[in-house]
Coordinates of C-alpha atoms in Angstrom, one line a residue:
X12 CA 71.7 71.7 163.5
X13 CA 74.6 69.8 165.1
X14 CA 75.0 66.1 164.4
X15 CA 73.5 64.3 167.5
X16 CA 76.9 62.8 168.3
X17 CA 78.5 66.2 168.2
X18 CA 75.8 67.6 170.4
X19 CA 76.6 64.9 173.0
X20 CA 80.3 65.7 172.7
X21 CA 79.8 69.4 173.2
X22 CA 77.5 69.0 176.2
X23 CA 79.6 66.5 178.1
X24 CA 81.6 67.8 181.1
X25 CA 85.2 66.7 180.9
X26 CA 86.1 63.6 183.0
X27 CA 88.7 64.4 185.8
X28 CA 92.3 63.6 184.8
X29 CA 93.4 60.0 185.2
X30 CA 95.2 59.0 188.3
X31 CA 98.7 57.7 187.8
X32 CA 98.2 54.6 185.7
X33 CA 99.2 51.3 187.2
X34 CA 101.4 50.2 184.3
X35 CA 103.5 52.7 182.3
X36 CA 103.5 51.5 178.7
X37 CA 105.9 52.3 175.9
X38 CA 104.9 55.5 174.0
X39 CA 105.4 55.2 170.2
X40 CA 104.6 58.8 169.7
X41 CA 106.2 61.8 171.4
X42 CA 104.3 63.6 172.7
X43 CA 101.6 60.9 173.1
X44 CA 98.1 61.4 171.9
X45 CA 95.3 61.7 174.5
X46 CA 93.3 58.8 173.0
X47 CA 95.4 56.1 171.4
X48 CA 94.4 53.6 168.7
X49 CA 94.3 49.8 168.8
X50 CA 94.3 48.4 165.2
X51 CA 92.3 45.2 165.3
X52 CA 94.5 42.3 164.0
X53 CA 96.7 45.0 162.5
X54 CA 95.2 46.5 159.4
X55 CA 93.1 43.4 159.2
X56 CA 90.7 44.7 156.5
X57 CA 93.6 45.7 154.2
X58 CA 96.0 42.8 154.6
X59 CA 95.7 39.2 155.9
X60 CA 94.7 39.7 159.6
X61 CA 97.6 39.1 162.1
X62 CA 100.1 39.0 159.3
X63 CA 103.4 41.0 158.9
X64 CA 101.8 43.2 156.2
X65 CA 98.8 44.0 158.4
X66 CA 101.1 44.9 161.3
X67 CA 103.4 47.0 159.2
X68 CA 100.4 48.9 157.7
X69 CA 99.1 49.7 161.2
X70 CA 102.5 50.9 162.4
X71 CA 102.8 53.0 159.2
X72 CA 99.5 54.6 160.1
X73 CA 100.9 55.6 163.5
X74 CA 98.7 53.2 165.5
X75 CA 100.1 53.0 169.0
X76 CA 98.6 49.5 169.6
X77 CA 98.0 46.4 167.6
X78 CA 95.5 43.7 168.7
X79 CA 96.6 40.2 167.8
X80 CA 95.2 36.7 168.4
X81 CA 97.5 34.0 170.0
X82 CA 97.0 30.2 169.8
X83 CA 99.1 27.2 170.7
X84 CA 100.3 24.6 168.2
X85 CA 100.5 20.9 168.9
X86 CA 104.2 21.2 169.8
X87 CA 103.6 24.1 172.1
X88 CA 104.5 27.1 169.9
X89 CA 102.5 30.4 170.1
X90 CA 101.3 31.6 166.7
X91 CA 99.1 34.4 165.5
X92 CA 95.7 33.1 164.3
X93 CA 92.2 34.2 165.2
X94 CA 90.2 31.2 164.1
X95 CA 90.4 27.7 165.6
X96 CA 91.3 26.2 162.3
X97 CA 93.6 27.4 159.4
X98 CA 91.1 26.5 156.8
X99 CA 89.7 30.0 156.1
X100 CA 93.1 31.9 156.4
X101 CA 95.5 29.6 154.5
X102 CA 95.9 26.9 151.9
X103 CA 95.9 24.3 154.7
X104 CA 93.4 22.4 156.8
X105 CA 92.9 21.5 160.4
X106 CA 92.9 22.9 163.9
X107 CA 95.9 25.0 165.0
X108 CA 96.1 22.9 168.1
X109 CA 96.5 19.7 166.0
X110 CA 99.3 21.1 163.7
X111 CA 103.0 21.5 164.5
X112 CA 104.8 24.8 164.0
X113 CA 106.8 23.3 161.2
X114 CA 103.6 22.4 159.4
X115 CA 102.0 25.8 160.0
X116 CA 104.9 27.9 158.9
X117 CA 104.9 26.2 155.4
X118 CA 101.3 27.4 154.8
X119 CA 100.5 30.3 152.4
X120 CA 98.3 32.6 154.5
X121 CA 98.1 35.5 152.0
X122 CA 96.8 34.2 148.7
X123 CA 93.3 33.7 150.0
X124 CA 93.2 37.4 150.7
X125 CA 94.6 38.8 147.5
X126 CA 97.2 37.7 145.0
X127 CA 99.7 40.4 146.0
X128 CA 100.0 38.7 149.4
X129 CA 100.8 35.3 148.0
X130 CA 103.6 33.7 150.0
X131 CA 102.8 35.4 153.3
X132 CA 103.4 33.1 156.2
X133 CA 101.8 32.8 159.6
X134 CA 103.7 34.7 162.4
X135 CA 105.1 33.1 165.5
X136 CA 104.6 35.2 168.6
X137 CA 108.4 35.6 169.1
X138 CA 108.7 36.9 165.6
X139 CA 105.8 39.3 166.1
X140 CA 107.5 40.6 169.3
X141 CA 110.7 41.3 167.3
X142 CA 108.8 43.0 164.5
X143 CA 107.0 45.4 166.9
X144 CA 109.7 46.0 169.5
X145 CA 110.2 49.8 170.0
X146 CA 107.5 50.5 167.3
X147 CA 104.1 49.6 168.7
X148 CA 102.4 48.0 171.7
X149 CA 100.6 44.7 171.5
X150 CA 97.3 43.7 173.0
X151 CA 97.3 39.9 173.0
X152 CA 93.9 38.2 172.7
X153 CA 94.9 34.8 174.1
X154 CA 92.7 32.2 172.6
X155 CA 94.8 29.3 173.8
X156 CA 98.2 29.7 175.5
X157 CA 100.8 28.3 177.7
X158 CA 101.1 31.0 180.5
X159 CA 104.7 30.2 181.5
X160 CA 105.9 30.0 177.9
X161 CA 104.1 33.2 177.0
X162 CA 105.7 35.1 179.9
X163 CA 109.1 33.7 179.0
X164 CA 108.8 34.9 175.3
X165 CA 107.7 38.4 176.5
X166 CA 110.6 38.6 179.0
X167 CA 113.2 37.3 176.5
X168 CA 112.1 40.0 174.1
X169 CA 112.3 42.6 176.8
X170 CA 108.7 43.6 175.9
X171 CA 107.0 43.8 179.3
X172 CA 106.2 47.5 178.8
X173 CA 104.8 46.8 175.3
X174 CA 102.3 44.0 176.0
X175 CA 98.8 43.9 177.5
X176 CA 97.1 40.5 177.8
X177 CA 93.4 39.7 177.4
X178 CA 92.4 36.2 178.5
X179 CA 89.7 34.4 180.6
X180 CA 90.0 35.3 184.3
X181 CA 91.5 31.9 185.3
X182 CA 94.3 32.4 182.8
X183 CA 94.9 35.9 183.9
X184 CA 95.2 34.7 187.5
X185 CA 97.9 32.3 186.5
X186 CA 99.8 34.9 184.5
X187 CA 99.6 37.3 187.5
X188 CA 100.8 34.6 189.8
X189 CA 103.7 33.5 187.6
X190 CA 104.8 37.1 186.9
X191 CA 104.6 38.2 190.5
X192 CA 101.8 40.6 189.6
X193 CA 104.0 42.5 187.1
X194 CA 102.3 41.4 183.9
X195 CA 99.8 43.9 182.5
X196 CA 96.3 42.4 181.9
X197 CA 93.0 43.6 180.7
X198 CA 89.4 42.8 181.7
X199 CA 86.1 43.1 179.8
X200 CA 83.7 45.3 181.7
X201 CA 80.5 43.7 183.1
X202 CA 77.7 45.2 185.2
X203 CA 77.9 42.7 188.0
X204 CA 79.5 42.2 191.4
X205 CA 81.9 39.5 190.0
X206 CA 83.5 42.1 187.8
X207 CA 84.3 44.3 190.8
X208 CA 85.9 41.4 192.6
X209 CA 88.0 40.6 189.5
X210 CA 89.2 44.2 189.4
X211 CA 90.3 44.1 193.0
X212 CA 91.9 40.7 192.6
X213 CA 93.6 41.1 189.2
X214 CA 94.4 44.8 189.3
X215 CA 94.1 45.2 185.5
X216 CA 96.0 47.8 183.5
X217 CA 92.9 48.3 181.3
X218 CA 89.2 47.5 181.1
X219 CA 87.5 47.1 177.7
X220 CA 84.0 48.6 177.4
X221 CA 81.7 48.6 174.4
X222 CA 81.4 52.2 173.2
X223 CA 77.6 52.2 173.7
X224 CA 78.2 51.3 177.4
X225 CA 80.6 54.2 178.1
X226 CA 79.6 56.8 180.7
X227 CA 81.4 59.7 182.4
X228 CA 80.9 58.1 185.8
X229 CA 82.1 54.7 184.7
X230 CA 85.3 56.0 183.1
X231 CA 86.0 58.3 186.1
X232 CA 85.7 55.4 188.5
X233 CA 88.2 53.4 186.6
X234 CA 90.5 56.3 186.1
X235 CA 90.5 56.9 189.8
X236 CA 91.9 53.4 190.3
X237 CA 94.6 54.0 187.7
X238 CA 92.9 51.8 185.1
X239 CA 92.9 52.7 181.4
X240 CA 89.6 52.4 179.5
X241 CA 89.5 50.7 176.1
X242 CA 86.4 51.6 174.0
X243 CA 85.5 48.6 171.8
X244 CA 84.1 49.9 168.6
X245 CA 84.3 46.7 166.5
X246 CA 81.5 45.6 164.3
X247 CA 79.9 47.3 161.2
X248 CA 77.3 49.1 163.3
X249 CA 79.7 50.2 166.0
X250 CA 82.8 51.2 164.1
X251 CA 81.4 54.5 163.1
X252 CA 81.9 58.2 163.7
X253 CA 79.1 58.5 166.4
X254 CA 80.7 55.8 168.6
X255 CA 84.2 57.3 168.1
X256 CA 82.9 60.7 169.2
X257 CA 81.3 59.1 172.3
X258 CA 84.6 57.4 173.1
X259 CA 86.4 60.7 172.8
X260 CA 83.7 62.6 174.8
X261 CA 83.9 60.1 177.6
X262 CA 87.7 60.3 177.8
X263 CA 88.4 56.7 176.8
X264 CA 92.2 56.1 176.7
X265 CA 92.2 53.8 173.8
X266 CA 89.8 52.9 170.9
X267 CA 89.9 49.5 169.3
X268 CA 88.8 49.7 165.7
X269 CA 89.0 48.0 162.3
X270 CA 89.2 51.6 160.8
X271 CA 92.0 53.3 162.6
X272 CA 92.5 55.8 159.8
X273 CA 88.9 57.0 159.9
X274 CA 89.0 57.2 163.7
X275 CA 92.1 59.4 163.5
X276 CA 90.4 61.6 160.9
X277 CA 87.4 62.0 163.2
X278 CA 89.6 62.8 166.1
X279 CA 91.9 65.4 164.4
X280 CA 89.0 67.1 162.5
X281 CA 87.0 67.5 165.6
X282 CA 89.9 68.9 167.6
X283 CA 91.6 71.1 165.0
X284 CA 88.9 73.2 163.3
X285 CA 91.4 75.8 161.9
X286 CA 93.6 73.8 159.6
X287 CA 97.0 75.2 158.6
X288 CA 97.2 73.3 155.3
X289 CA 95.0 71.6 152.8
X290 CA 95.8 68.0 151.7
X291 CA 95.1 65.9 148.6
X292 CA 94.9 62.2 148.5
X293 CA 97.0 60.6 145.7
X294 CA 94.8 58.5 143.3
X295 CA 92.2 58.7 146.1
X296 CA 92.8 56.9 149.4
X297 CA 95.1 54.4 147.6
X298 CA 96.4 53.1 150.9
X299 CA 93.0 51.9 152.0
X300 CA 91.2 51.1 148.7
X301 CA 92.2 50.3 145.1
X302 CA 93.6 53.4 143.5
X303 CA 91.6 55.5 141.0
X304 CA 88.3 53.6 141.9
X305 CA 85.1 55.0 143.4
X306 CA 85.7 53.3 146.7
X307 CA 89.1 55.1 147.0
X308 CA 87.4 58.4 146.5
X309 CA 84.6 57.7 148.8
X310 CA 87.2 56.7 151.4
X311 CA 89.0 60.0 150.7
X312 CA 85.8 61.9 151.5
X313 CA 85.5 60.1 154.9
X314 CA 89.2 60.9 155.6
X315 CA 88.5 64.6 155.1
X316 CA 90.6 65.2 152.0
X317 CA 90.3 68.7 150.6
X318 CA 91.4 67.6 147.2
X319 CA 91.6 64.2 145.5
X320 CA 94.0 63.4 142.7
X321 CA 92.9 61.3 139.8
X322 CA 94.6 60.1 136.5
X323 CA 92.8 60.0 133.2
X324 CA 93.6 58.0 130.1
X325 CA 91.8 57.4 126.8
X326 CA 90.9 54.2 125.1
X327 CA 91.3 53.3 121.4
X328 CA 87.7 54.6 120.8
X329 CA 88.3 57.8 122.7
X330 CA 86.5 57.0 125.9
X331 CA 88.1 58.3 129.1
X332 CA 88.8 56.2 132.2
X333 CA 90.6 56.7 135.5
X334 CA 93.9 54.8 135.3
X335 CA 97.4 55.8 136.4
X336 CA 99.6 53.4 134.3
X337 CA 99.6 53.3 130.6
X338 CA 98.8 49.6 130.8
X339 CA 96.0 47.7 132.5
X340 CA 98.2 45.0 134.0
X341 CA 99.0 46.3 137.5
X342 CA 95.6 47.4 138.8
X343 CA 93.0 45.6 136.7
X344 CA 92.3 42.1 135.5
X345 CA 93.1 43.2 132.0
X346 CA 96.4 43.3 130.0
X347 CA 98.1 45.6 127.6
X348 CA 97.9 49.4 126.9
X349 CA 94.6 51.1 127.6
X350 CA 95.2 53.1 124.4
X351 CA 94.7 49.9 122.4
X352 CA 91.6 48.7 124.3
X353 CA 88.0 49.6 123.6
X354 CA 85.5 50.9 126.1
X355 CA 83.3 47.8 126.2
X356 CA 86.4 45.7 127.2
X357 CA 87.3 48.2 130.0
X358 CA 83.8 48.0 131.4
X359 CA 84.2 44.3 132.0
X360 CA 87.4 44.5 134.1
X361 CA 87.9 44.0 137.8
X362 CA 89.9 46.9 139.3
X363 CA 89.6 45.9 143.0
X364 CA 90.2 42.2 143.5
X365 CA 94.0 42.6 143.4
X366 CA 93.7 44.9 146.5
X367 CA 91.5 43.1 149.0
X368 CA 88.5 40.7 149.0
X369 CA 85.9 43.3 149.8
X370 CA 86.7 45.2 146.6
X371 CA 86.3 42.3 144.2
X372 CA 84.1 43.3 141.3
X373 CA 85.0 47.0 141.5
X374 CA 85.1 48.5 138.0
X375 CA 87.4 51.0 136.3
X376 CA 85.4 54.2 136.5
X377 CA 84.8 56.3 133.4
X378 CA 85.6 60.0 133.8
X379 CA 81.9 60.9 133.5
X380 CA 80.9 58.3 136.1
X381 CA 83.6 59.6 138.5
X382 CA 82.7 63.3 138.1
X383 CA 79.0 62.5 138.5
X384 CA 79.8 60.4 141.6
X385 CA 82.1 62.9 143.4
X386 CA 80.2 66.0 142.5
X387 CA 80.9 68.6 145.3
X388 CA 82.1 66.2 147.9
X389 CA 85.7 66.9 147.2
X390 CA 87.9 69.4 145.2
X391 CA 89.5 67.8 142.2
X392 CA 93.2 67.4 141.4
X393 CA 93.1 66.4 137.7
X394 CA 96.2 64.7 136.4
X395 CA 95.6 64.8 132.6
X396 CA 97.8 61.7 131.7
X397 CA 96.4 61.0 128.3
X398 CA 93.2 63.0 127.5
X399 CA 92.9 65.8 125.0
X400 CA 92.4 69.4 126.3
X401 CA 89.1 69.5 124.3
X402 CA 87.8 66.3 126.1
X403 CA 88.9 67.5 129.5
X404 CA 87.3 71.0 129.1
X405 CA 84.0 69.5 127.9
X406 CA 83.9 67.0 130.8
X407 CA 84.4 69.6 133.5
X408 CA 81.9 72.0 131.9
X409 CA 79.4 69.3 131.4
X410 CA 79.5 68.5 135.2
X411 CA 79.8 72.1 136.2
X412 CA 83.1 71.5 137.9
X413 CA 85.5 73.9 136.2
X414 CA 85.9 76.0 139.3
X415 CA 86.3 73.0 141.6
X416 CA 89.2 71.4 139.7
X417 CA 92.9 72.2 139.2
X418 CA 94.5 70.6 136.2
X419 CA 98.1 69.3 136.3
X420 CA 100.0 68.9 133.0
X421 CA 103.0 70.4 131.1
X422 CA 103.0 74.1 130.2
X423 CA 102.3 73.5 126.5
X424 CA 99.2 71.4 127.2
X425 CA 97.9 73.9 129.8
X426 CA 98.4 76.9 127.5
X427 CA 96.2 75.1 125.0
X428 CA 93.6 74.2 127.7
X429 CA 93.4 77.8 128.9
X430 CA 92.7 79.0 125.3
X431 CA 89.8 76.6 125.2
X432 CA 88.4 77.3 128.7
X433 CA 89.9 80.4 130.3
X434 CA 88.2 79.7 133.7
X435 CA 89.8 76.3 134.3
X436 CA 92.5 76.5 137.0
X437 CA 95.8 75.2 135.8
X438 CA 98.9 73.9 137.7
X439 CA 102.1 73.2 135.8
X440 CA 105.1 71.6 137.5
X441 CA 107.9 73.7 138.9
X442 CA 111.2 71.8 139.3
X443 CA 113.6 74.8 139.8
X444 CA 113.1 78.2 141.4
X445 CA 114.6 80.0 138.4
X446 CA 111.7 78.9 136.2
X447 CA 109.1 80.6 138.4
X448 CA 108.7 83.9 136.6
X449 CA 108.5 82.4 133.1
X450 CA 105.7 80.0 134.1
X451 CA 103.7 82.7 135.9
X452 CA 104.0 85.1 133.0
X453 CA 103.0 82.4 130.4
X454 CA 100.2 80.7 132.2
X455 CA 99.0 82.8 135.2
X456 CA 98.5 79.5 137.1
X457 CA 96.2 78.9 140.0
X458 CA 99.0 76.9 141.7
X459 CA 102.4 75.3 141.0
X460 CA 103.2 71.7 141.6
X461 CA 106.6 72.2 143.2
X462 CA 109.0 69.3 143.5
X463 CA 109.6 68.4 147.1
X464 CA 113.4 68.8 146.6
X465 CA 112.9 72.4 145.5
X466 CA 110.6 73.4 148.4
X467 CA 111.8 76.1 150.7
X468 CA 110.3 78.9 152.8
X469 CA 111.8 81.5 150.3
X470 CA 110.3 79.8 147.2
X471 CA 106.9 79.5 148.8
X472 CA 107.1 83.2 149.7
X473 CA 108.0 84.1 146.1
X474 CA 105.0 82.1 144.8
X475 CA 102.7 83.8 147.2
X476 CA 104.0 87.2 146.3
X477 CA 103.0 86.4 142.7
X478 CA 99.5 85.3 143.8
X479 CA 100.2 81.6 143.1
X480 CA 99.5 78.7 145.5
X481 CA 102.1 76.0 146.2
X482 CA 101.1 72.3 146.0
X483 CA 103.7 69.5 146.5
X484 CA 103.7 65.7 146.4
X485 CA 105.2 64.0 149.5
X486 CA 106.3 60.6 148.3
X487 CA 108.5 57.8 149.7
X488 CA 110.7 59.1 152.6
X489 CA 109.2 62.6 152.4
X490 CA 105.7 61.3 153.0
X491 CA 106.0 61.4 156.8
X492 CA 104.9 63.7 159.6
X493 CA 108.3 65.4 160.0
X494 CA 108.6 66.4 156.4
X495 CA 104.9 67.5 156.3
X496 CA 105.4 69.6 159.5
X497 CA 108.4 71.4 157.9
X498 CA 106.5 72.3 154.8
X499 CA 103.6 73.5 156.9
X500 CA 105.9 75.7 158.9
X501 CA 107.2 77.2 155.6
X502 CA 103.6 78.1 154.6
X503 CA 102.8 75.5 151.9
X504 CA 99.2 75.6 150.7
X505 CA 98.6 71.9 149.9
X506 CA 100.4 68.6 150.5
X507 CA 99.6 65.6 148.4
X508 CA 100.0 62.4 150.3
X509 CA 99.5 58.6 150.3
X510 CA 99.6 58.6 154.1
X511 CA 97.0 60.8 155.5
X512 CA 97.6 59.7 159.1
X513 CA 101.1 61.1 158.9
X514 CA 99.6 64.4 157.7
X515 CA 97.2 64.3 160.6
X516 CA 100.1 63.9 163.0
X517 CA 101.9 66.9 161.4
X518 CA 98.8 69.0 161.8
X519 CA 98.4 67.9 165.4
X520 CA 102.0 68.9 166.2
X521 CA 101.7 72.2 164.4
X522 CA 98.5 73.2 166.2
X523 CA 100.0 72.3 169.5
X524 CA 102.9 74.6 168.7
X525 CA 100.7 77.4 167.3
X526 CA 97.4 77.3 169.3
X527 CA 94.6 79.2 167.8
X528 CA 92.4 81.6 169.9
X529 CA 89.3 79.9 171.1
X530 CA 87.1 81.8 168.7
X531 CA 89.0 80.4 165.7
X532 CA 87.6 77.0 166.3
X533 CA 84.0 78.0 165.4

């Protein structure tokens, strides 16, 4: 039976195309997506809200829009802050309106969130405009502003085509008056006659509607007037797949969300049923949750990862845990080599507090706990960092996952593993094309982990001719949509990524270039 939200989506008749929009905004992506994303306060769940790291994360995730909150300091400077006071988001105290910009810019607005953000400073609006110019559009939630100064800052930054303003109607009237009607503003939808008057008077570029209030007729009426529709999906109960599907079904133009990466996964997996490539998430969804932890792998499932990569190391007393580094220092509250620690000490560590507040208290998962937890929800990309082949084989056999895992290690280790458990799928690294035949003859691998530098259409063809799949890690500069798209065009089988939204974009571009027959989508 179809998911109810999917049933609604399938049954809805498409809304007529939008009339020419009143305000042409900057398009960060070319070609643009049909439904664009507004990241609430940047990536406000993963970095201090409204901060440079939160904004950079949202831009890196290919969000076209970023919602930010604007307030006025005592000396008339616009700053990015949601709350009326700085108490909860900094090491300072007091109302923003009672503090000067000089006082505010000395505050640490990152340490409260996580130690790795210590030293983060509150952004002034002019600095935010510089940071996002030519990269992402801004939706300004104006808590308290000076309309004339705000317009001057936007004009000085030459950002009129990248800014949409939300504010009370009286403030919007002033902004429209001062700008000669040229400043783009947004309204919140309301089912009363006053709203219709405001639409006629203020001629908004966009109207915000709660996802649960969307309807085909309402969206069509606004589109006919050249007004974009923003689906508000904020809130734990609303920021979910069912509401995202409703927004897409009703042809909303933008979706405001705290989970842009999950919305993008929902969108791409709904539209593109015949995927041209599989993907693996590196150490789980490490961009959105602490690496090698259960929340990172749960997130990976929600992001649609075909495989998830995990690293395993052993303690002094030969218990196996998920950990990438040889030491505990970077990703846990512990110190020193894991090989010199005992299991009871590992069980007491916090592996999440360094990442974000909502992950405080997350433990370092044992291999058995992880395998029992993930079960058949994802295929496994097993990086055997420091675990004996005997322990590895027994663990996979115990959890009946030998045919759902591919094991990465050096040729000598994998040859030993194959002797112990011939059905386990092995994947050695391939750094040079001239080593291909020797590796295939020795190990008969399921796949080869090919270095990105060695990838080519010819090498992939040679591997396929020998019955071997090609996996490759996209890291750093190669972990972007353009590089992913090239590898997909060459016929790669799997891309391992830290940035799934870049992979989604590559798939979107590939499928637009190579459309599937209608029957292939079912």
